[in-house]
Amino acid sequence: MNFKFSTRTADMNGTATREIFKLLSRPEIVSFAGGLPATECLPVKEVREITAEINSGDIVPVLQYGTTEGFPVLRHQLLEYLTGRGLPAIADSNLMVVSGGQQGIDLMFKTFIDKGDVVLVEDPTYLAVLQILNTYEGKAVGVKSCEDGLDLEDLENKIIQYKPKMLYCVPTFSNPTGRTYTTANRKEIASLTARYGVMVLEDDPYSLLRFSGTAVPPLKSFDSAGNVVYVTSFSKIISPGLRVGAAVGDPSVIRYMTVGKQGTDLHTSNYAQMIVAKYLEKGYLMPNVEKSLPVYLERKSAMISAIEKYMPEEFSHTDPDGGLFIWGELPETIDTVRLLPEAIERNVAYIQGQVFYADGSGRNTIRLNYSNAAPEQIESGIKALGELFKEKLAGRY
Amino acid sequence: MNFKFSTRTADMNGTATREIFKLLSRPEIVSFAGGLPATECLPVKEVREITAEINSGDIVPVLQYGTTEGFPVLRHQLLEYLTGRGLPAIADSNLMVVSGGQQGIDLMFKTFIDKGDVVLVEDPTYLAVLQILNTYEGKAVGVKSCEDGLDLEDLENKIIQYKPKMLYCVPTFSNPTGRTYTTANRKEIASLTARYGVMVLEDDPYSLLRFSGTAVPPLKSFDSAGNVVYVTSFSKIISPGLRVGAAVGDPSVIRYMTVGKQGTDLHTSNYAQMIVAKYLEKGYLMPNVEKSLPVYLERKSAMISAIEKYMPEEFSHTDPDGGLFIWGELPETIDTVRLLPEAIERNVAYIQGQVFYADGSGRNTIRLNYSNAAPEQIESGIKALGELFKEKLAGRY
């Protein structure tokens, strides 16, 4: 049979992350490739306690069909939680449960993107967004980033030039750079996009994982036009295996996203929703996040120290106050795409920075994840990488 | 803000089921509207036992990220289970876990349907399919059904006329009619679609719920060209709240569906996958299904008796050997769309048959669900409906 696939499949090649999960199973590999939260910080004890409690209650509503908007007990907890996160007051109609932040992104594109529509993204941006956009046959255009956040002049120019439907961004501890937009930068983005009628998808999976610096309000808190949709996830702060997140936006947008979700999975798994609801209800979230922060800080610091010790002088990098990633840049002569197999031979994995660029540039960049390796592993992995890069820079190709 | 939604949203109006879930919360309503499995048959005891067992084991892999294809322990169980269901021998590359059968349908459309592509559906068909197809801007064209299954002449004519990408069907205990295609009809569908290069999406959520008659092999078992994708779900035979199902097909199709799934939810909730895996492993599925069959048979029989007792003579209806639905047809003068509010005033709900037709016809038809009401409720609900229809037929409009 000669399959006549949809035209969107031509751009559906799976993301680098997909292939990377397979590498993780080789125990000798030090992987800086994934975006997994620290395994040591997963709330094993709490989830055991909560599931035992769910078991002792009436589980019939958990086993039966639920509503697409989300399990009422979870929605109730979310309204409180999200207000506490600095979002403006939220009504029932502003909120929906999603099966992980990924689904929030997918549903936003489903609601807004027609073939050929432009979505502005930070250069570099979360690679899965580029892939999801391909499934809607939209076009990603990169916006320059700067120390403060997005380069506002470039943002306005690109808005004028491309008339985009949407701006996608991760303003706090960005994936992949680890950078955080300043409050002033967020205000300007909110006002600029409102002025031009551009939707903003604020993706915020990491902001609670702040181990230094001062918290910055969500971009959504500066939204006066209703054009910002805020998507968050419990993957990095409770458990990614549950697949539970939330989306907040204008009621008309949330309604279309809900109808879209009805078509994709009817509703998020009730058992997972119940676990998150009880986790929030019992007040486990903040204490456990605080307990995990020293682990993340220790690992980030271990990576920064190792970088300073082993990386070539020419290696420039970010030094984030939270999140999971450090972003590195090498001289143009270093091609991180071509070097990946060699790195893996030396038992260390990373993600080539190229995949995070809308235009496929950035072959001299690299994303390093520090959250899921012990400090000793981080040292040995960065040492191996540093040696590899130094050899290449010395011309030993 | 004036939202510039995607053009697909113009057809995204939510399905009748969505609104119906809200009615279910009024306790005085007898609802024949939903498609919920019998609440009494949900495996409360077994799920309690299984979750306690999950708790006592290593739950770290359940809490951490998983692979898009599905949790290995579940995949292992599925290979065995599906072969037992009469599917041809399946390799690892033929299989993926989906977040309910609904997601299997969505991913098939994502993999094959471009704007304007035609999908043939049985007239009437599962209403959510029409909605999901709208989100891909495809076009549904109805194929006549007959006692044996699909009208093969009409199927071939429509294939020639519309050059469809795909045929969607529920060959066993169809939603909404409750009818089952004969073995001969399935063979002909498989051979006809293979000959013309048309994909088939065989949706099979109900076939284990057979309380009379003889089992028929899946359409997929007659697939020699690799054009049939089989989607099944544990919603009706374990629990819909878990959102776990499976898709089986050619490796190249499953690969695109997997990449598509990666973009929508990364993977199905691990906790739900573990529950289903252990449920299968412990051999709970078949004994529990068998225990539930008398409940379904009793309810169907109660509805058939009540129909014979209370419905107008002109009411024709199916009498299924399994599944959840009876399909009824009234004289053309009866408009089940207009009558629904009056029925609800009399405390009985149904789904107007019109929503199951690709062309919006069938205003004199009705879908009656018998699985989620007690026999006494079924009697009183059908009595109320019968009275309403008789009054209308007597001209008291």
PDB file of C-alpha atoms in Angstrom, chain B residues 72-300:
ATOM      1  CA  PRO B  72       6.864  -0.920  28.284  1.00  0.00           C
ATOM      2  CA  VAL B  73       4.888  -3.076  30.756  1.00  0.00           C
ATOM      3  CA  LEU B  74       1.634  -2.010  29.138  1.00  0.00           C
ATOM      4  CA  ARG B  75       2.943  -2.502  25.610  1.00  0.00           C
ATOM      5  CA  HIS B  76       3.994  -6.011  26.579  1.00  0.00           C
ATOM      6  CA  GLN B  77       0.510  -6.824  27.877  1.00  0.00           C
ATOM      7  CA  LEU B  78      -1.135  -5.233  24.834  1.00  0.00           C
ATOM      8  CA  LEU B  79       0.745  -7.404  22.337  1.00  0.00           C
ATOM      9  CA  GLU B  80      -0.700 -10.479  23.996  1.00  0.00           C
ATOM     10  CA  TYR B  81      -4.165  -9.031  24.560  1.00  0.00           C
ATOM     11  CA  LEU B  82      -4.597  -7.804  20.989  1.00  0.00           C
ATOM     12  CA  THR B  83      -3.497 -11.081  19.463  1.00  0.00           C
ATOM     13  CA  GLY B  84      -6.119 -12.723  21.653  1.00  0.00           C
ATOM     14  CA  ARG B  85      -8.714 -10.336  20.217  1.00  0.00           C
ATOM     15  CA  GLY B  86      -8.246 -11.859  16.768  1.00  0.00           C
ATOM     16  CA  LEU B  87      -5.787  -9.382  15.346  1.00  0.00           C
ATOM     17  CA  PRO B  88      -2.983 -10.689  13.144  1.00  0.00           C
ATOM     18  CA  ALA B  89       0.424 -11.145  14.780  1.00  0.00           C
ATOM     19  CA  ILE B  90       1.666  -7.734  15.898  1.00  0.00           C
ATOM     20  CA  ALA B  91       5.258  -6.575  16.196  1.00  0.00           C
ATOM     21  CA  ASP B  92       6.424  -3.794  18.481  1.00  0.00           C
ATOM     22  CA  SER B  93       6.446  -1.342  15.579  1.00  0.00           C
ATOM     23  CA  ASN B  94       2.737  -1.943  14.867  1.00  0.00           C
ATOM     24  CA  LEU B  95       1.575  -0.721  18.250  1.00  0.00           C
ATOM     25  CA  MET B  96       1.143   2.466  20.227  1.00  0.00           C
ATOM     26  CA  VAL B  97      -0.672   3.435  23.390  1.00  0.00           C
ATOM     27  CA  VAL B  98      -3.212   6.253  23.001  1.00  0.00           C
ATOM     28  CA  SER B  99      -5.015   8.441  25.552  1.00  0.00           C
ATOM     29  CA  GLY B 100      -8.367   6.812  24.816  1.00  0.00           C
ATOM     30  CA  GLY B 101      -9.783   5.744  21.468  1.00  0.00           C
ATOM     31  CA  GLN B 102     -10.634   9.387  20.717  1.00  0.00           C
ATOM     32  CA  GLN B 103      -6.933  10.176  20.477  1.00  0.00           C
ATOM     33  CA  GLY B 104      -6.435   7.286  18.053  1.00  0.00           C
ATOM     34  CA  ILE B 105      -9.016   8.845  15.730  1.00  0.00           C
ATOM     35  CA  ASP B 106      -7.464  12.295  16.081  1.00  0.00           C
ATOM     36  CA  LEU B 107      -3.971  11.002  15.293  1.00  0.00           C
ATOM     37  CA  MET B 108      -5.174   9.067  12.239  1.00  0.00           C
ATOM     38  CA  PHE B 109      -6.741  12.223  10.844  1.00  0.00           C
ATOM     39  CA  LYS B 110      -3.606  14.186  11.677  1.00  0.00           C
ATOM     40  CA  THR B 111      -1.557  11.621   9.763  1.00  0.00           C
ATOM     41  CA  PHE B 112      -3.761  11.492   6.663  1.00  0.00           C
ATOM     42  CA  ILE B 113      -6.212  14.361   6.317  1.00  0.00           C
ATOM     43  CA  ASP B 114      -5.477  17.597   4.512  1.00  0.00           C
ATOM     44  CA  LYS B 115      -8.021  20.367   4.099  1.00  0.00           C
ATOM     45  CA  GLY B 116     -10.793  19.200   1.798  1.00  0.00           C
ATOM     46  CA  ASP B 117      -9.906  15.487   1.979  1.00  0.00           C
ATOM     47  CA  VAL B 118     -12.895  13.166   2.135  1.00  0.00           C
ATOM     48  CA  VAL B 119     -13.477  10.573   4.855  1.00  0.00           C
ATOM     49  CA  LEU B 120     -16.275   8.101   4.243  1.00  0.00           C
ATOM     50  CA  VAL B 121     -18.373   7.313   7.292  1.00  0.00           C
ATOM     51  CA  GLU B 122     -21.339   5.078   7.876  1.00  0.00           C
ATOM     52  CA  ASP B 123     -24.634   6.943   7.868  1.00  0.00           C
ATOM     53  CA  PRO B 124     -25.184   7.380  10.839  1.00  0.00           C
ATOM     54  CA  THR B 125     -21.767   7.391  12.522  1.00  0.00           C
ATOM     55  CA  TYR B 126     -20.034   8.299  15.818  1.00  0.00           C
ATOM     56  CA  LEU B 127     -20.702  11.994  16.143  1.00  0.00           C
ATOM     57  CA  ALA B 128     -17.318  12.968  17.599  1.00  0.00           C
ATOM     58  CA  VAL B 129     -15.668  11.735  14.396  1.00  0.00           C
ATOM     59  CA  LEU B 130     -17.530  14.394  12.456  1.00  0.00           C
ATOM     60  CA  GLN B 131     -16.304  16.983  14.938  1.00  0.00           C
ATOM     61  CA  ILE B 132     -12.676  15.809  14.928  1.00  0.00           C
ATOM     62  CA  LEU B 133     -12.707  15.763  11.139  1.00  0.00           C
ATOM     63  CA  ASN B 134     -13.851  19.400  11.196  1.00  0.00           C
ATOM     64  CA  THR B 135     -10.725  20.349  13.124  1.00  0.00           C
ATOM     65  CA  TYR B 136      -8.699  19.025  10.165  1.00  0.00           C
ATOM     66  CA  GLU B 137     -11.042  20.722   7.703  1.00  0.00           C
ATOM     67  CA  GLY B 138     -11.777  17.380   6.077  1.00  0.00           C
ATOM     68  CA  LYS B 139     -15.149  16.475   4.599  1.00  0.00           C
ATOM     69  CA  ALA B 140     -17.308  13.580   5.809  1.00  0.00           C
ATOM     70  CA  VAL B 141     -19.404  11.739   3.230  1.00  0.00           C
ATOM     71  CA  GLY B 142     -21.966   9.200   4.415  1.00  0.00           C
ATOM     72  CA  VAL B 143     -22.176   5.635   3.127  1.00  0.00           C
ATOM     73  CA  LYS B 144     -25.508   3.809   3.356  1.00  0.00           C
ATOM     74  CA  SER B 145     -25.712   1.025   5.864  1.00  0.00           C
ATOM     75  CA  CYS B 146     -27.716  -2.175   5.523  1.00  0.00           C
ATOM     76  CA  GLU B 147     -28.512  -5.175   7.693  1.00  0.00           C
ATOM     77  CA  ASP B 148     -25.151  -6.820   6.852  1.00  0.00           C
ATOM     78  CA  GLY B 149     -23.017  -3.752   7.519  1.00  0.00           C
ATOM     79  CA  LEU B 150     -22.035  -1.207   4.893  1.00  0.00           C
ATOM     80  CA  ASP B 151     -23.910  -1.127   1.602  1.00  0.00           C
ATOM     81  CA  LEU B 152     -21.021  -2.314  -0.591  1.00  0.00           C
ATOM     82  CA  GLU B 153     -22.377  -0.901  -3.819  1.00  0.00           C
ATOM     83  CA  ASP B 154     -22.795   2.513  -2.266  1.00  0.00           C
ATOM     84  CA  LEU B 155     -19.321   2.197  -0.718  1.00  0.00           C
ATOM     85  CA  GLU B 156     -17.719   1.493  -4.088  1.00  0.00           C
ATOM     86  CA  ASN B 157     -19.683   4.251  -5.786  1.00  0.00           C
ATOM     87  CA  LYS B 158     -18.653   6.767  -3.149  1.00  0.00           C
ATOM     88  CA  ILE B 159     -15.018   5.666  -3.407  1.00  0.00           C
ATOM     89  CA  ILE B 160     -15.108   6.225  -7.158  1.00  0.00           C
ATOM     90  CA  GLN B 161     -16.984   9.498  -6.873  1.00  0.00           C
ATOM     91  CA  TYR B 162     -15.143  11.112  -3.933  1.00  0.00           C
ATOM     92  CA  LYS B 163     -11.667   9.496  -3.989  1.00  0.00           C
ATOM     93  CA  PRO B 164     -11.647   9.436  -0.172  1.00  0.00           C
ATOM     94  CA  LYS B 165      -8.461   9.193   1.866  1.00  0.00           C
ATOM     95  CA  MET B 166     -10.138   7.039   4.473  1.00  0.00           C
ATOM     96  CA  LEU B 167     -13.153   5.053   5.593  1.00  0.00           C
ATOM     97  CA  TYR B 168     -14.068   5.345   9.283  1.00  0.00           C
ATOM     98  CA  CYS B 169     -16.294   2.661  10.768  1.00  0.00           C
ATOM     99  CA  VAL B 170     -17.347   0.934  13.997  1.00  0.00           C
ATOM    100  CA  PRO B 171     -17.987  -2.573  12.643  1.00  0.00           C
ATOM    101  CA  THR B 172     -19.036  -4.140  15.949  1.00  0.00           C
ATOM    102  CA  PHE B 173     -21.975  -2.743  17.941  1.00  0.00           C
ATOM    103  CA  SER B 174     -21.752   0.475  16.016  1.00  0.00           C
ATOM    104  CA  ASN B 175     -22.196   3.797  17.681  1.00  0.00           C
ATOM    105  CA  PRO B 176     -25.002   4.874  17.210  1.00  0.00           C
ATOM    106  CA  THR B 177     -26.932   1.948  15.706  1.00  0.00           C
ATOM    107  CA  GLY B 178     -25.682  -1.007  17.752  1.00  0.00           C
ATOM    108  CA  ARG B 179     -25.419  -3.050  14.539  1.00  0.00           C
ATOM    109  CA  THR B 180     -22.561  -5.448  13.681  1.00  0.00           C
ATOM    110  CA  TYR B 181     -21.139  -6.009  10.203  1.00  0.00           C
ATOM    111  CA  THR B 182     -21.111  -9.652   9.075  1.00  0.00           C
ATOM    112  CA  THR B 183     -17.838 -11.452   8.420  1.00  0.00           C
ATOM    113  CA  ALA B 184     -18.543 -11.451   4.685  1.00  0.00           C
ATOM    114  CA  ASN B 185     -19.207  -7.707   4.746  1.00  0.00           C
ATOM    115  CA  ARG B 186     -15.912  -7.090   6.560  1.00  0.00           C
ATOM    116  CA  LYS B 187     -13.991  -9.154   4.026  1.00  0.00           C
ATOM    117  CA  GLU B 188     -15.513  -7.188   1.186  1.00  0.00           C
ATOM    118  CA  ILE B 189     -14.749  -3.856   2.852  1.00  0.00           C
ATOM    119  CA  ALA B 190     -11.131  -4.919   3.392  1.00  0.00           C
ATOM    120  CA  SER B 191     -10.710  -6.039  -0.200  1.00  0.00           C
ATOM    121  CA  LEU B 192     -12.551  -3.091  -1.759  1.00  0.00           C
ATOM    122  CA  THR B 193     -10.599  -0.474   0.194  1.00  0.00           C
ATOM    123  CA  ALA B 194      -7.303  -2.243  -0.490  1.00  0.00           C
ATOM    124  CA  ARG B 195      -8.077  -2.320  -4.197  1.00  0.00           C
ATOM    125  CA  TYR B 196      -8.758   1.428  -4.316  1.00  0.00           C
ATOM    126  CA  GLY B 197      -5.979   2.366  -1.866  1.00  0.00           C
ATOM    127  CA  VAL B 198      -8.322   3.779   0.773  1.00  0.00           C
ATOM    128  CA  MET B 199      -7.248   3.705   4.428  1.00  0.00           C
ATOM    129  CA  VAL B 200      -9.667   2.161   6.926  1.00  0.00           C
ATOM    130  CA  LEU B 201      -9.956   3.293  10.521  1.00  0.00           C
ATOM    131  CA  GLU B 202     -11.616   0.439  12.409  1.00  0.00           C
ATOM    132  CA  ASP B 203     -12.860   1.793  15.730  1.00  0.00           C
ATOM    133  CA  ASP B 204     -13.522  -1.045  18.145  1.00  0.00           C
ATOM    134  CA  PRO B 205     -14.408   0.066  21.665  1.00  0.00           C
ATOM    135  CA  TYR B 206     -17.405  -2.228  22.197  1.00  0.00           C
ATOM    136  CA  SER B 207     -16.778  -5.682  20.756  1.00  0.00           C
ATOM    137  CA  LEU B 208     -16.050  -7.370  24.112  1.00  0.00           C
ATOM    138  CA  LEU B 209     -19.447  -6.239  25.391  1.00  0.00           C
ATOM    139  CA  ARG B 210     -21.271  -9.038  23.527  1.00  0.00           C
ATOM    140  CA  PHE B 211     -24.143 -10.592  25.479  1.00  0.00           C
ATOM    141  CA  SER B 212     -25.705 -12.615  22.653  1.00  0.00           C
ATOM    142  CA  GLY B 213     -24.852 -13.908  19.180  1.00  0.00           C
ATOM    143  CA  THR B 214     -21.475 -15.071  17.900  1.00  0.00           C
ATOM    144  CA  ALA B 215     -18.265 -13.054  17.879  1.00  0.00           C
ATOM    145  CA  VAL B 216     -17.073 -11.765  14.487  1.00  0.00           C
ATOM    146  CA  PRO B 217     -13.355 -11.275  13.690  1.00  0.00           C
ATOM    147  CA  PRO B 218     -12.067  -7.710  13.477  1.00  0.00           C
ATOM    148  CA  LEU B 219     -11.988  -6.144  10.017  1.00  0.00           C
ATOM    149  CA  LYS B 220      -8.250  -5.741  10.579  1.00  0.00           C
ATOM    150  CA  SER B 221      -7.898  -9.542  10.468  1.00  0.00           C
ATOM    151  CA  PHE B 222      -8.831  -9.417   6.758  1.00  0.00           C
ATOM    152  CA  ASP B 223      -6.304  -6.686   5.993  1.00  0.00           C
ATOM    153  CA  SER B 224      -3.765  -7.978   3.496  1.00  0.00           C
ATOM    154  CA  ALA B 225      -2.632  -4.579   2.158  1.00  0.00           C
ATOM    155  CA  GLY B 226      -1.780  -2.882   5.444  1.00  0.00           C
ATOM    156  CA  ASN B 227      -4.437  -0.208   4.895  1.00  0.00           C
ATOM    157  CA  VAL B 228      -6.445  -0.919   8.058  1.00  0.00           C
ATOM    158  CA  VAL B 229      -5.628   0.813  11.334  1.00  0.00           C
ATOM    159  CA  TYR B 230      -7.337  -0.709  14.360  1.00  0.00           C
ATOM    160  CA  VAL B 231      -8.106   1.495  17.355  1.00  0.00           C
ATOM    161  CA  THR B 232      -9.453   0.143  20.610  1.00  0.00           C
ATOM    162  CA  SER B 233     -10.042   1.482  24.093  1.00  0.00           C
ATOM    163  CA  PHE B 234     -10.361   0.303  27.672  1.00  0.00           C
ATOM    164  CA  SER B 235     -13.005   2.929  28.409  1.00  0.00           C
ATOM    165  CA  LYS B 236     -15.974   0.589  28.109  1.00  0.00           C
ATOM    166  CA  ILE B 237     -14.347  -2.542  29.536  1.00  0.00           C
ATOM    167  CA  ILE B 238     -12.214  -1.185  32.400  1.00  0.00           C
ATOM    168  CA  SER B 239     -12.732   2.540  33.015  1.00  0.00           C
ATOM    169  CA  PRO B 240     -13.225   5.610  30.820  1.00  0.00           C
ATOM    170  CA  GLY B 241     -11.730   7.923  33.445  1.00  0.00           C
ATOM    171  CA  LEU B 242      -8.284   6.396  32.903  1.00  0.00           C
ATOM    172  CA  ARG B 243      -8.125   7.456  29.194  1.00  0.00           C
ATOM    173  CA  VAL B 244      -6.132   4.502  27.869  1.00  0.00           C
ATOM    174  CA  GLY B 245      -6.445   2.798  24.502  1.00  0.00           C
ATOM    175  CA  ALA B 246      -4.283   1.333  21.750  1.00  0.00           C
ATOM    176  CA  ALA B 247      -3.740   1.739  18.020  1.00  0.00           C
ATOM    177  CA  VAL B 248      -2.438  -0.992  15.699  1.00  0.00           C
ATOM    178  CA  GLY B 249      -1.298  -0.462  12.133  1.00  0.00           C
ATOM    179  CA  ASP B 250       1.455  -0.424   9.573  1.00  0.00           C
ATOM    180  CA  PRO B 251       4.758   0.737  11.141  1.00  0.00           C
ATOM    181  CA  SER B 252       4.986   3.804   8.888  1.00  0.00           C
ATOM    182  CA  VAL B 253       1.510   4.919   9.954  1.00  0.00           C
ATOM    183  CA  ILE B 254       2.131   4.204  13.643  1.00  0.00           C
ATOM    184  CA  ARG B 255       5.354   6.181  13.413  1.00  0.00           C
ATOM    185  CA  TYR B 256       3.593   9.328  12.155  1.00  0.00           C
ATOM    186  CA  MET B 257       0.821   8.858  14.688  1.00  0.00           C
ATOM    187  CA  THR B 258       3.471   8.607  17.414  1.00  0.00           C
ATOM    188  CA  VAL B 259       5.192  11.804  16.277  1.00  0.00           C
ATOM    189  CA  GLY B 260       1.760  13.433  16.210  1.00  0.00           C
ATOM    190  CA  LYS B 261       1.052  12.216  19.735  1.00  0.00           C
ATOM    191  CA  GLN B 262       4.382  13.572  20.919  1.00  0.00           C
ATOM    192  CA  GLY B 263       3.139  16.993  19.907  1.00  0.00           C
ATOM    193  CA  THR B 264      -0.199  16.697  21.684  1.00  0.00           C
ATOM    194  CA  ASP B 265       0.542  15.139  25.073  1.00  0.00           C
ATOM    195  CA  LEU B 266       4.093  13.652  24.918  1.00  0.00           C
ATOM    196  CA  HIS B 267       2.755  10.412  26.381  1.00  0.00           C
ATOM    197  CA  THR B 268      -0.304   8.963  28.102  1.00  0.00           C
ATOM    198  CA  SER B 269      -0.418   9.368  31.889  1.00  0.00           C
ATOM    199  CA  ASN B 270       1.868   6.688  33.309  1.00  0.00           C
ATOM    200  CA  TYR B 271      -0.296   5.986  36.325  1.00  0.00           C
ATOM    201  CA  ALA B 272      -3.273   5.173  34.116  1.00  0.00           C
ATOM    202  CA  GLN B 273      -1.060   3.017  31.877  1.00  0.00           C
ATOM    203  CA  MET B 274       0.227   1.083  34.900  1.00  0.00           C
ATOM    204  CA  ILE B 275      -3.311   0.424  36.153  1.00  0.00           C
ATOM    205  CA  VAL B 276      -4.337  -1.026  32.781  1.00  0.00           C
ATOM    206  CA  ALA B 277      -1.097  -3.039  32.502  1.00  0.00           C
ATOM    207  CA  LYS B 278      -1.609  -4.669  35.877  1.00  0.00           C
ATOM    208  CA  TYR B 279      -5.296  -5.212  35.207  1.00  0.00           C
ATOM    209  CA  LEU B 280      -4.406  -7.179  32.073  1.00  0.00           C
ATOM    210  CA  GLU B 281      -1.490  -8.962  33.747  1.00  0.00           C
ATOM    211  CA  LYS B 282      -3.691 -10.164  36.597  1.00  0.00           C
ATOM    212  CA  GLY B 283      -6.254 -11.516  34.163  1.00  0.00           C
ATOM    213  CA  TYR B 284      -9.048  -9.327  35.524  1.00  0.00           C
ATOM    214  CA  LEU B 285     -10.312  -8.210  32.136  1.00  0.00           C
ATOM    215  CA  MET B 286     -12.265 -11.169  30.807  1.00  0.00           C
ATOM    216  CA  PRO B 287     -13.853 -12.315  34.094  1.00  0.00           C
ATOM    217  CA  ASN B 288     -15.016  -8.765  34.821  1.00  0.00           C
ATOM    218  CA  VAL B 289     -16.352  -8.276  31.325  1.00  0.00           C
ATOM    219  CA  GLU B 290     -18.257 -11.542  31.657  1.00  0.00           C
ATOM    220  CA  LYS B 291     -19.647 -10.447  34.998  1.00  0.00           C
ATOM    221  CA  SER B 292     -20.843  -7.196  33.430  1.00  0.00           C
ATOM    222  CA  LEU B 293     -22.621  -8.791  30.455  1.00  0.00           C
ATOM    223  CA  PRO B 294     -25.771  -9.839  32.346  1.00  0.00           C
ATOM    224  CA  VAL B 295     -26.113  -6.245  33.549  1.00  0.00           C
ATOM    225  CA  TYR B 296     -25.927  -4.931  29.981  1.00  0.00           C
ATOM    226  CA  LEU B 297     -28.249  -7.639  28.677  1.00  0.00           C
ATOM    227  CA  GLU B 298     -30.789  -6.950  31.409  1.00  0.00           C
ATOM    228  CA  ARG B 299     -30.782  -3.250  30.591  1.00  0.00           C
ATOM    229  CA  LYS B 300     -31.018  -3.768  26.879  1.00  0.00           C
TER     230      LYS B 300
END
